[in-house]
Amino acid sequence: MHDAVSRPTPPAEPTAWPRRLTQPVRIGGVVVGGGKPVVVQSMTNTDTADVASSVKQVAELWRAGSEMVRLTVNNPESAAAIPRIVDKLAMMGIEVPLIGDFHYNGHQLLAAEPACAEALAKYRINPGNVGFGKKKDLQFAQLIEFAIRYDKPVRIGANWGSLDQSLAARLMDENTLREQPWDAGRVLREALIRSALDSAAQAVELGLPRDRIVLSAKVSGVQELIAVYRDLAQRSDFALHLGLTEAGIGSKGIVASSAALAVLLQEGIGDTIRISLTPEPGQSRTQEVIVAQELLQTTGQRAFTPLVTACPGCGRTTSEFFQELAKVVQNHVREKMPRWKIEHPGAENMTLAVMGCIVNGPGESRHANIGISLPGTGEAPAAPVFVDGEKTVTLRGANIAQDFVALIDEYVERTYVRNAG
């Protein structure tokens, strides 16, 4: 890879905090933890027993960038469907690790469908509902025994909404004996953390290696999630899966997830993430994957696709053209990225700018690899383009969008060149 044009030294980029060192866990062809890049995952919302619909959605999530996909396994039909889903995805050339999400009856389903137990890349177990009373330890042990038998990693995922009530009650009783009792919220956070840690210790005692365990302890509040994961990170070296358990719909879900996960990621906490968005009616499930990628990219963790800097608009930019161009450019690079990733590695780090007037347009455009400063209201109908800090051409006329996209493609072709051998 080389730069065709020398460019001024850009301002220093903020860097993420050093990553917390955790046990590496291999999940199919993906490694989580151990200092590896944070992994993006998602979950289907199809009926898993509907093989065609589930395959279609897994493929969509994978193409969007989900590196693991979780599916509900809640009845015999869904368990029987898992091997067929894996086979059909393989026929499409898709080998994304599939995670089975088990609640209440996972021990029965895996016993009845050994092909499902074999086909899944990981099992997700909720210690709050794996079993109740005297059956809890037995049924948890059965699930761990399946993981050992089939050499599968396990995510032990405690959840605020399905907390182990017996553990919570015991910790509440213990709290009354403290000289300075904790408030109820802290006790419940401790119950959530203990549920995950105690279950992990139990799994290790049963024979599951430590490097086959991922932990999570999800809540739906931003500050509670930060507090829980900071504590969990201090008390274990297991790989951690991050996410708000019910983030919400639209901008609320995006903002809440970003507010919580950005803090933890900047502190080096977290090895895999999911943005649990409630899809808006008619909206693609893939939005949560894109949000996860953009969160990791904007916090300096990973690069997935060129991000476009665009001005928000003001009274100087009464035309909507710069908004339309920004959308065209962002969509174009997302569509191109799967091929660029193979043929032009490094293109995901490219920076682009689409600006709407002369105030910040030339300056922002010079800071990008490629930037365009469109004319604002009352300005001359000309759009200078800057490449690596230098003005190279001025675009005019009705074909500015096509011409600018062509310049981006040309830049990628000549700048991000795979080294021979």
Tab-separated table of C-alpha atoms in Angstrom:
chain	number	residue	atom	x	y	z
A	1	MET	CA	0.000	0.000	0.000
A	2	HIS	CA	1.301	3.475	-0.798
A	3	ASP	CA	0.111	7.057	-1.007
A	4	ALA	CA	0.109	8.352	-4.554
A	5	VAL	CA	0.289	11.927	-3.286
A	6	SER	CA	2.269	13.049	-0.251
A	7	ARG	CA	0.028	14.644	2.325
A	8	PRO	CA	0.565	16.788	5.373
A	9	THR	CA	0.766	15.029	8.703
A	10	PRO	CA	-2.833	14.835	9.980
A	11	PRO	CA	-3.725	15.758	13.537
A	12	ALA	CA	-3.164	12.919	16.014
A	13	GLU	CA	-6.160	10.635	16.303
A	14	PRO	CA	-7.452	9.811	19.774
A	15	THR	CA	-6.562	6.230	20.637
A	16	ALA	CA	-8.488	3.673	22.616
A	17	TRP	CA	-7.275	2.672	26.055
A	18	PRO	CA	-5.160	-0.518	26.320
A	19	ARG	CA	-7.358	-3.572	26.079
A	20	ARG	CA	-7.973	-5.635	29.199
A	21	LEU	CA	-6.195	-8.963	28.819
A	22	THR	CA	-8.691	-11.814	28.806
A	23	GLN	CA	-8.793	-15.512	28.049
A	24	PRO	CA	-8.969	-16.006	24.254
A	25	VAL	CA	-11.998	-18.079	23.208
A	26	ARG	CA	-12.221	-19.685	19.778
A	27	ILE	CA	-15.772	-19.708	18.396
A	28	GLY	CA	-15.774	-21.417	15.023
A	29	GLY	CA	-13.272	-19.427	12.989
A	30	VAL	CA	-13.483	-16.354	15.248
A	31	VAL	CA	-11.327	-15.606	18.293
A	32	VAL	CA	-12.900	-13.522	21.060
A	33	GLY	CA	-10.675	-11.964	23.729
A	34	GLY	CA	-6.947	-12.403	24.212
A	35	GLY	CA	-6.276	-8.938	22.822
A	36	LYS	CA	-7.991	-9.693	19.496
A	37	PRO	CA	-10.206	-7.005	17.890
A	38	VAL	CA	-13.666	-6.602	19.401
A	39	VAL	CA	-16.084	-8.913	17.565
A	40	VAL	CA	-19.477	-7.764	16.258
A	41	GLN	CA	-22.433	-10.076	16.656
A	42	SER	CA	-26.169	-9.940	16.093
A	43	MET	CA	-29.259	-12.107	16.555
A	44	THR	CA	-32.043	-13.199	14.256
A	45	ASN	CA	-35.688	-12.443	14.996
A	46	THR	CA	-37.107	-15.086	12.665
A	47	ASP	CA	-38.761	-18.308	13.780
A	48	THR	CA	-35.684	-20.541	13.783
A	49	ALA	CA	-37.828	-23.486	12.645
A	50	ASP	CA	-38.509	-21.510	9.436
A	51	VAL	CA	-35.273	-22.549	7.768
A	52	ALA	CA	-35.620	-20.391	4.644
A	53	SER	CA	-36.355	-17.189	6.565
A	54	SER	CA	-33.628	-17.862	9.111
A	55	VAL	CA	-31.022	-18.592	6.442
A	56	LYS	CA	-31.993	-15.417	4.605
A	57	GLN	CA	-31.649	-13.250	7.705
A	58	VAL	CA	-28.389	-14.842	8.866
A	59	ALA	CA	-26.970	-14.189	5.395
A	60	GLU	CA	-28.124	-10.554	5.507
A	61	LEU	CA	-26.551	-10.040	8.928
A	62	TRP	CA	-23.315	-11.701	7.818
A	63	ARG	CA	-23.099	-9.570	4.671
A	64	ALA	CA	-23.649	-6.463	6.809
A	65	GLY	CA	-20.657	-7.484	8.938
A	66	SER	CA	-21.972	-9.627	11.794
A	67	GLU	CA	-19.114	-11.963	12.658
A	68	MET	CA	-21.294	-14.275	14.762
A	69	VAL	CA	-25.071	-14.720	14.708
A	70	ARG	CA	-27.269	-15.968	17.542
A	71	LEU	CA	-30.526	-17.857	17.003
A	72	THR	CA	-33.300	-18.787	19.408
A	73	VAL	CA	-33.432	-22.520	20.158
A	74	ASN	CA	-36.572	-22.912	22.227
A	75	ASN	CA	-38.392	-26.006	20.961
A	76	PRO	CA	-37.740	-29.309	19.169
A	77	GLU	CA	-38.540	-27.785	15.762
A	78	SER	CA	-35.966	-25.007	16.113
A	79	ALA	CA	-33.321	-27.418	17.412
A	80	ALA	CA	-33.920	-29.753	14.461
A	81	ALA	CA	-33.637	-26.781	12.063
A	82	ILE	CA	-30.149	-25.713	13.172
A	83	PRO	CA	-28.152	-28.340	11.183
A	84	ARG	CA	-30.209	-27.569	8.066
A	85	ILE	CA	-29.542	-23.848	8.484
A	86	VAL	CA	-25.815	-24.498	8.809
A	87	ASP	CA	-25.824	-26.710	5.705
A	88	LYS	CA	-27.719	-24.198	3.567
A	89	LEU	CA	-25.428	-21.358	4.656
A	90	ALA	CA	-22.381	-23.493	3.767
A	91	MET	CA	-23.843	-24.076	0.287
A	92	MET	CA	-23.956	-20.270	-0.061
A	93	GLY	CA	-20.314	-19.986	0.996
A	94	ILE	CA	-21.253	-18.502	4.386
A	95	GLU	CA	-19.440	-20.004	7.359
A	96	VAL	CA	-20.460	-17.641	10.122
A	97	PRO	CA	-20.464	-19.123	13.647
A	98	LEU	CA	-24.010	-19.717	14.899
A	99	ILE	CA	-24.830	-19.418	18.599
A	100	GLY	CA	-27.733	-21.269	20.169
A	101	ASP	CA	-29.749	-19.194	22.647
A	102	PHE	CA	-31.136	-21.530	25.321
A	103	HIS	CA	-33.571	-20.809	28.135
A	104	TYR	CA	-35.403	-23.242	30.455
A	105	ASN	CA	-35.154	-26.399	28.305
A	106	GLY	CA	-31.730	-26.342	26.624
A	107	HIS	CA	-30.614	-29.546	28.361
A	108	GLN	CA	-33.589	-31.409	26.868
A	109	LEU	CA	-33.183	-29.991	23.367
A	110	LEU	CA	-29.487	-30.803	23.115
A	111	ALA	CA	-30.105	-34.323	24.407
A	112	ALA	CA	-32.840	-34.897	21.838
A	113	GLU	CA	-30.997	-33.284	18.909
A	114	PRO	CA	-27.293	-34.182	18.971
A	115	ALA	CA	-26.942	-32.820	15.428
A	116	CYS	CA	-27.941	-29.407	16.785
A	117	ALA	CA	-25.406	-29.700	19.591
A	118	GLU	CA	-22.733	-30.470	17.021
A	119	ALA	CA	-23.716	-27.831	14.447
A	120	LEU	CA	-23.766	-24.839	16.798
A	121	ALA	CA	-20.497	-22.958	17.325
A	122	LYS	CA	-21.400	-21.815	20.840
A	123	TYR	CA	-24.138	-22.232	23.457
A	124	ARG	CA	-25.628	-19.322	25.349
A	125	ILE	CA	-26.868	-20.235	28.854
A	126	ASN	CA	-28.802	-17.961	31.217
A	127	PRO	CA	-28.054	-18.972	34.836
A	128	GLY	CA	-31.225	-17.201	35.946
A	129	ASN	CA	-33.530	-19.627	34.153
A	130	VAL	CA	-31.488	-22.728	33.400
A	131	GLY	CA	-33.463	-24.457	36.121
A	132	PHE	CA	-35.142	-23.779	39.436
A	133	GLY	CA	-34.766	-25.214	42.910
A	134	LYS	CA	-33.073	-28.586	43.126
A	135	LYS	CA	-33.089	-28.933	39.320
A	136	LYS	CA	-30.965	-25.861	38.698
A	137	ASP	CA	-27.529	-27.349	39.356
A	138	LEU	CA	-28.390	-30.602	37.615
A	139	GLN	CA	-29.674	-28.947	34.440
A	140	PHE	CA	-26.780	-26.483	34.347
A	141	ALA	CA	-24.372	-29.414	34.673
A	142	GLN	CA	-26.090	-31.218	31.805
A	143	LEU	CA	-25.616	-28.208	29.526
A	144	ILE	CA	-21.945	-27.913	30.476
A	145	GLU	CA	-21.468	-31.628	29.850
A	146	PHE	CA	-22.816	-31.177	26.312
A	147	ALA	CA	-20.370	-28.300	25.772
A	148	ILE	CA	-17.495	-30.514	26.957
A	149	ARG	CA	-18.632	-33.485	24.871
A	150	TYR	CA	-18.910	-31.461	21.655
A	151	ASP	CA	-16.003	-29.104	22.457
A	152	LYS	CA	-18.165	-25.977	22.332
A	153	PRO	CA	-17.591	-22.673	24.110
A	154	VAL	CA	-20.350	-21.283	26.301
A	155	ARG	CA	-21.531	-17.775	27.038
A	156	ILE	CA	-22.848	-17.620	30.563
A	157	GLY	CA	-25.169	-14.656	30.286
A	158	ALA	CA	-26.791	-13.304	33.434
A	159	ASN	CA	-29.601	-10.860	32.798
A	160	TRP	CA	-31.263	-8.157	34.916
A	161	GLY	CA	-34.704	-9.287	33.742
A	162	SER	CA	-34.221	-12.937	34.680
A	163	LEU	CA	-32.008	-12.708	37.732
A	164	ASP	CA	-31.499	-15.771	39.911
A	165	GLN	CA	-34.042	-14.917	42.620
A	166	SER	CA	-32.675	-17.343	45.201
A	167	LEU	CA	-29.209	-15.786	44.897
A	168	ALA	CA	-30.668	-12.274	45.088
A	169	ALA	CA	-32.642	-13.165	48.229
A	170	ARG	CA	-29.562	-14.700	49.887
A	171	LEU	CA	-27.465	-11.612	49.160
A	172	MET	CA	-30.229	-9.367	50.479
A	173	ASP	CA	-30.203	-11.352	53.742
A	174	GLU	CA	-26.416	-11.107	53.962
A	175	ASN	CA	-26.634	-7.381	53.358
A	176	THR	CA	-28.716	-6.860	56.491
A	177	LEU	CA	-25.775	-8.154	58.539
A	178	ARG	CA	-23.348	-5.518	57.234
A	179	GLU	CA	-22.360	-2.684	59.543
A	180	GLN	CA	-23.121	-0.321	56.669
A	181	PRO	CA	-25.668	-2.063	54.423
A	182	TRP	CA	-25.508	-1.423	50.689
A	183	ASP	CA	-28.463	0.135	48.888
A	184	ALA	CA	-30.785	-2.296	47.097
A	185	GLY	CA	-29.438	-1.405	43.663
A	186	ARG	CA	-25.892	-2.336	44.623
A	187	VAL	CA	-27.050	-5.628	46.087
A	188	LEU	CA	-28.880	-6.513	42.883
A	189	ARG	CA	-25.821	-5.580	40.789
A	190	GLU	CA	-23.762	-7.851	43.011
A	191	ALA	CA	-26.299	-10.637	42.504
A	192	LEU	CA	-25.998	-10.246	38.737
A	193	ILE	CA	-22.193	-10.354	38.857
A	194	ARG	CA	-22.136	-13.261	41.281
A	195	SER	CA	-24.594	-15.177	39.101
A	196	ALA	CA	-22.150	-14.981	36.193
A	197	LEU	CA	-18.967	-15.574	38.205
A	198	ASP	CA	-20.333	-18.389	40.362
A	199	SER	CA	-21.737	-20.146	37.300
A	200	ALA	CA	-18.393	-19.834	35.511
A	201	ALA	CA	-16.610	-21.311	38.537
A	202	GLN	CA	-19.126	-24.157	38.587
A	203	ALA	CA	-18.556	-24.813	34.861
A	204	VAL	CA	-14.776	-24.956	35.371
A	205	GLU	CA	-15.268	-27.350	38.280
A	206	LEU	CA	-17.330	-29.574	35.997
A	207	GLY	CA	-14.442	-29.691	33.524
A	208	LEU	CA	-15.112	-26.897	31.010
A	209	PRO	CA	-11.794	-25.145	30.276
A	210	ARG	CA	-11.585	-21.477	31.200
A	211	ASP	CA	-10.778	-20.607	27.604
A	212	ARG	CA	-14.198	-21.930	26.550
A	213	ILE	CA	-16.162	-19.420	28.633
A	214	VAL	CA	-17.486	-15.952	27.772
A	215	LEU	CA	-19.374	-13.946	30.400
A	216	SER	CA	-22.048	-11.274	30.183
A	217	ALA	CA	-24.155	-9.489	32.796
A	218	LYS	CA	-26.691	-7.355	30.976
A	219	VAL	CA	-28.953	-4.604	32.255
A	220	SER	CA	-31.026	-2.001	30.427
A	221	GLY	CA	-29.712	1.148	32.159
A	222	VAL	CA	-26.574	2.944	30.980
A	223	GLN	CA	-25.015	3.758	34.356
A	224	GLU	CA	-25.904	0.349	35.796
A	225	LEU	CA	-24.264	-1.405	32.837
A	226	ILE	CA	-21.062	0.584	33.221
A	227	ALA	CA	-20.923	-0.161	36.962
A	228	VAL	CA	-21.609	-3.886	36.481
A	229	TYR	CA	-18.964	-4.403	33.791
A	230	ARG	CA	-16.294	-2.390	35.564
A	231	ASP	CA	-16.766	-4.649	38.574
A	232	LEU	CA	-16.968	-7.821	36.499
A	233	ALA	CA	-13.757	-6.895	34.661
A	234	GLN	CA	-11.886	-6.386	37.935
A	235	ARG	CA	-12.966	-9.729	39.310
A	236	SER	CA	-12.252	-12.074	36.406
A	237	ASP	CA	-10.177	-12.568	33.275
A	238	PHE	CA	-12.945	-14.155	31.225
A	239	ALA	CA	-13.771	-12.692	27.814
A	240	LEU	CA	-16.756	-10.347	28.127
A	241	HIS	CA	-19.723	-9.809	25.831
A	242	LEU	CA	-21.152	-6.271	26.014
A	243	GLY	CA	-24.610	-4.928	25.332
A	244	LEU	CA	-27.636	-3.312	26.874
A	245	THR	CA	-30.240	-6.013	27.267
A	246	GLU	CA	-33.098	-3.954	25.837
A	247	ALA	CA	-31.640	-0.819	24.282
A	248	GLY	CA	-34.873	0.401	22.714
A	249	ILE	CA	-36.072	1.615	19.329
A	250	GLY	CA	-34.531	4.137	16.948
A	251	SER	CA	-32.335	6.946	18.222
A	252	LYS	CA	-33.005	6.047	21.876
A	253	GLY	CA	-31.537	2.587	21.445
A	254	ILE	CA	-28.567	3.877	19.464
A	255	VAL	CA	-27.764	6.651	21.931
A	256	ALA	CA	-28.175	4.463	25.027
A	257	SER	CA	-26.016	1.675	23.623
A	258	SER	CA	-23.338	4.091	22.444
A	259	ALA	CA	-23.289	5.982	25.755
A	260	ALA	CA	-22.719	2.790	27.749
A	261	LEU	CA	-20.491	0.774	25.454
A	262	ALA	CA	-18.240	3.654	24.406
A	263	VAL	CA	-17.227	4.244	28.024
A	264	LEU	CA	-16.426	0.565	28.591
A	265	LEU	CA	-14.611	0.123	25.289
A	266	GLN	CA	-12.449	3.178	25.970
A	267	GLU	CA	-11.500	1.569	29.294
A	268	GLY	CA	-10.411	-1.587	27.492
A	269	ILE	CA	-13.425	-3.592	28.678
A	270	GLY	CA	-15.291	-5.815	26.225
A	271	ASP	CA	-14.341	-8.467	23.687
A	272	THR	CA	-17.558	-8.830	21.692
A	273	ILE	CA	-20.591	-6.553	21.378
A	274	ARG	CA	-24.167	-6.535	20.228
A	275	ILE	CA	-26.376	-3.462	19.825
A	276	SER	CA	-29.808	-4.804	20.811
A	277	LEU	CA	-32.009	-2.450	18.827
A	278	THR	CA	-35.765	-2.869	18.534
A	279	PRO	CA	-36.250	-2.674	14.752
A	280	GLU	CA	-38.610	0.028	13.553
A	281	PRO	CA	-41.490	-1.298	11.422
A	282	GLY	CA	-40.167	-2.323	8.030
A	283	GLN	CA	-36.550	-1.607	8.968
A	284	SER	CA	-33.780	-4.112	8.311
A	285	ARG	CA	-32.325	-6.090	11.191
A	286	THR	CA	-28.908	-5.168	9.847
A	287	GLN	CA	-29.068	-1.682	11.369
A	288	GLU	CA	-27.782	-3.011	14.685
A	289	VAL	CA	-24.721	-4.408	12.916
A	290	ILE	CA	-23.976	-1.083	11.231
A	291	VAL	CA	-24.356	0.784	14.544
A	292	ALA	CA	-21.963	-1.654	16.246
A	293	GLN	CA	-19.389	-1.188	13.489
A	294	GLU	CA	-19.689	2.601	13.572
A	295	LEU	CA	-19.346	2.595	17.359
A	296	LEU	CA	-16.149	0.549	17.177
A	297	GLN	CA	-14.797	2.677	14.351
A	298	THR	CA	-15.531	6.057	15.917
A	299	THR	CA	-13.967	4.962	19.231
A	300	GLY	CA	-10.793	3.871	17.468
A	301	GLN	CA	-11.211	0.127	18.044
A	302	ARG	CA	-11.507	-1.117	14.447
A	303	ALA	CA	-12.085	0.126	10.907
A	304	PHE	CA	-14.835	-1.401	8.771
A	305	THR	CA	-15.696	1.074	6.027
A	306	PRO	CA	-14.746	4.638	5.108
A	307	LEU	CA	-16.770	7.074	7.182
A	308	VAL	CA	-18.042	10.279	5.642
A	309	THR	CA	-17.681	13.625	7.399
A	310	ALA	CA	-20.576	15.829	6.337
A	311	CYS	CA	-21.721	19.240	7.502
A	312	PRO	CA	-25.094	19.451	9.287
A	313	GLY	CA	-26.365	22.294	7.137
A	314	CYS	CA	-27.412	25.836	7.991
A	315	GLY	CA	-28.857	28.956	6.345
A	316	ARG	CA	-25.878	28.972	3.992
A	317	THR	CA	-26.826	25.526	2.634
A	318	THR	CA	-30.459	25.802	1.616
A	319	SER	CA	-29.916	23.268	-1.162
A	320	GLU	CA	-30.295	19.614	-0.149
A	321	PHE	CA	-27.705	18.488	-2.677
A	322	PHE	CA	-24.876	18.073	-0.140
A	323	GLN	CA	-27.162	15.854	1.970
A	324	GLU	CA	-28.017	13.731	-1.040
A	325	LEU	CA	-24.355	13.473	-2.046
A	326	ALA	CA	-23.284	12.459	1.463
A	327	LYS	CA	-25.839	9.646	1.399
A	328	VAL	CA	-24.783	8.545	-2.077
A	329	VAL	CA	-21.118	8.443	-1.014
A	330	GLN	CA	-21.783	6.541	2.226
A	331	ASN	CA	-23.961	3.976	0.446
A	332	HIS	CA	-21.405	3.625	-2.345
A	333	VAL	CA	-18.463	2.841	-0.061
A	334	ARG	CA	-20.563	0.378	1.973
A	335	GLU	CA	-21.529	-1.465	-1.189
A	336	LYS	CA	-17.949	-1.480	-2.451
A	337	MET	CA	-16.313	-2.473	0.834
A	338	PRO	CA	-16.767	-6.274	0.547
A	339	ARG	CA	-14.738	-6.235	-2.683
A	340	TRP	CA	-12.295	-3.572	-1.484
A	341	LYS	CA	-11.610	-5.616	1.645
A	342	ILE	CA	-10.241	-8.393	-0.560
A	343	GLU	CA	-8.699	-6.451	-3.437
A	344	HIS	CA	-7.720	-3.199	-1.702
A	345	PRO	CA	-6.997	-3.857	1.983
A	346	GLY	CA	-6.693	-0.642	3.967
A	347	ALA	CA	-9.457	1.139	2.080
A	348	GLU	CA	-11.614	0.880	5.201
A	349	ASN	CA	-9.343	3.503	6.784
A	350	MET	CA	-9.977	6.056	4.051
A	351	THR	CA	-11.558	9.342	5.186
A	352	LEU	CA	-14.088	11.275	3.098
A	353	ALA	CA	-15.722	14.672	3.477
A	354	VAL	CA	-18.820	16.151	1.853
A	355	MET	CA	-19.180	19.783	2.878
A	356	GLY	CA	-21.877	22.306	2.053
A	357	CYS	CA	-20.284	25.759	1.886
A	358	ILE	CA	-17.079	27.774	1.982
A	359	VAL	CA	-16.980	28.328	5.783
A	360	ASN	CA	-15.610	24.896	6.804
A	361	GLY	CA	-15.762	23.131	3.458
A	362	PRO	CA	-12.196	23.594	2.154
A	363	GLY	CA	-10.637	23.059	5.594
A	364	GLU	CA	-12.513	19.847	6.365
A	365	SER	CA	-11.942	18.601	2.816
A	366	ARG	CA	-8.176	19.091	3.183
A	367	HIS	CA	-8.166	16.969	6.345
A	368	ALA	CA	-9.787	14.034	4.505
A	369	ASN	CA	-8.203	11.695	1.983
A	370	ILE	CA	-10.815	12.945	-0.470
A	371	GLY	CA	-13.126	15.861	0.225
A	372	ILE	CA	-15.481	18.044	-1.735
A	373	SER	CA	-16.640	21.560	-0.839
A	374	LEU	CA	-19.995	22.152	-2.461
A	375	PRO	CA	-21.262	25.664	-3.159
A	376	GLY	CA	-23.520	27.144	-0.505
A	377	THR	CA	-26.401	29.513	-1.155
A	378	GLY	CA	-25.179	32.459	-3.215
A	379	GLU	CA	-21.733	30.967	-3.861
A	380	ALA	CA	-20.294	30.347	-7.315
A	381	PRO	CA	-21.579	27.024	-8.744
A	382	ALA	CA	-18.260	25.226	-8.403
A	383	ALA	CA	-17.142	22.363	-6.142
A	384	PRO	CA	-13.394	22.063	-5.500
A	385	VAL	CA	-12.137	18.563	-4.674
A	386	PHE	CA	-9.158	17.983	-2.383
A	387	VAL	CA	-7.081	14.802	-2.459
A	388	ASP	CA	-4.663	14.211	0.406
A	389	GLY	CA	-4.689	17.864	1.315
A	390	GLU	CA	-4.216	19.246	-2.207
A	391	LYS	CA	-6.835	20.780	-4.476
A	392	THR	CA	-6.886	18.634	-7.611
A	393	VAL	CA	-9.982	19.467	-9.611
A	394	THR	CA	-13.140	21.579	-9.571
A	395	LEU	CA	-16.421	19.849	-10.432
A	396	ARG	CA	-19.356	21.613	-12.057
A	397	GLY	CA	-22.624	20.743	-13.697
A	398	ALA	CA	-25.269	18.051	-13.230
A	399	ASN	CA	-22.901	15.083	-12.836
A	400	ILE	CA	-21.041	16.117	-9.676
A	401	ALA	CA	-22.207	13.056	-7.723
A	402	GLN	CA	-21.106	10.580	-10.379
A	403	ASP	CA	-17.823	12.410	-10.938
A	404	PHE	CA	-16.985	12.508	-7.223
A	405	VAL	CA	-17.772	8.818	-6.715
A	406	ALA	CA	-15.567	8.011	-9.713
A	407	LEU	CA	-12.717	9.965	-8.101
A	408	ILE	CA	-13.139	7.889	-4.923
A	409	ASP	CA	-12.951	4.652	-6.900
A	410	GLU	CA	-9.850	5.846	-8.754
A	411	TYR	CA	-8.188	6.810	-5.460
A	412	VAL	CA	-8.817	3.375	-3.982
A	413	GLU	CA	-7.466	1.628	-7.089
A	414	ARG	CA	-4.166	3.502	-7.046
A	415	THR	CA	-3.642	3.975	-3.293
A	416	TYR	CA	-4.653	0.726	-1.600
A	417	VAL	CA	-2.687	-1.846	-3.563
A	418	ARG	CA	-2.278	-5.386	-2.259
A	419	ASN	CA	1.420	-6.174	-1.978
A	420	ALA	CA	2.445	-9.036	-4.231
A	421	GLY	CA	3.175	-12.162	-2.209
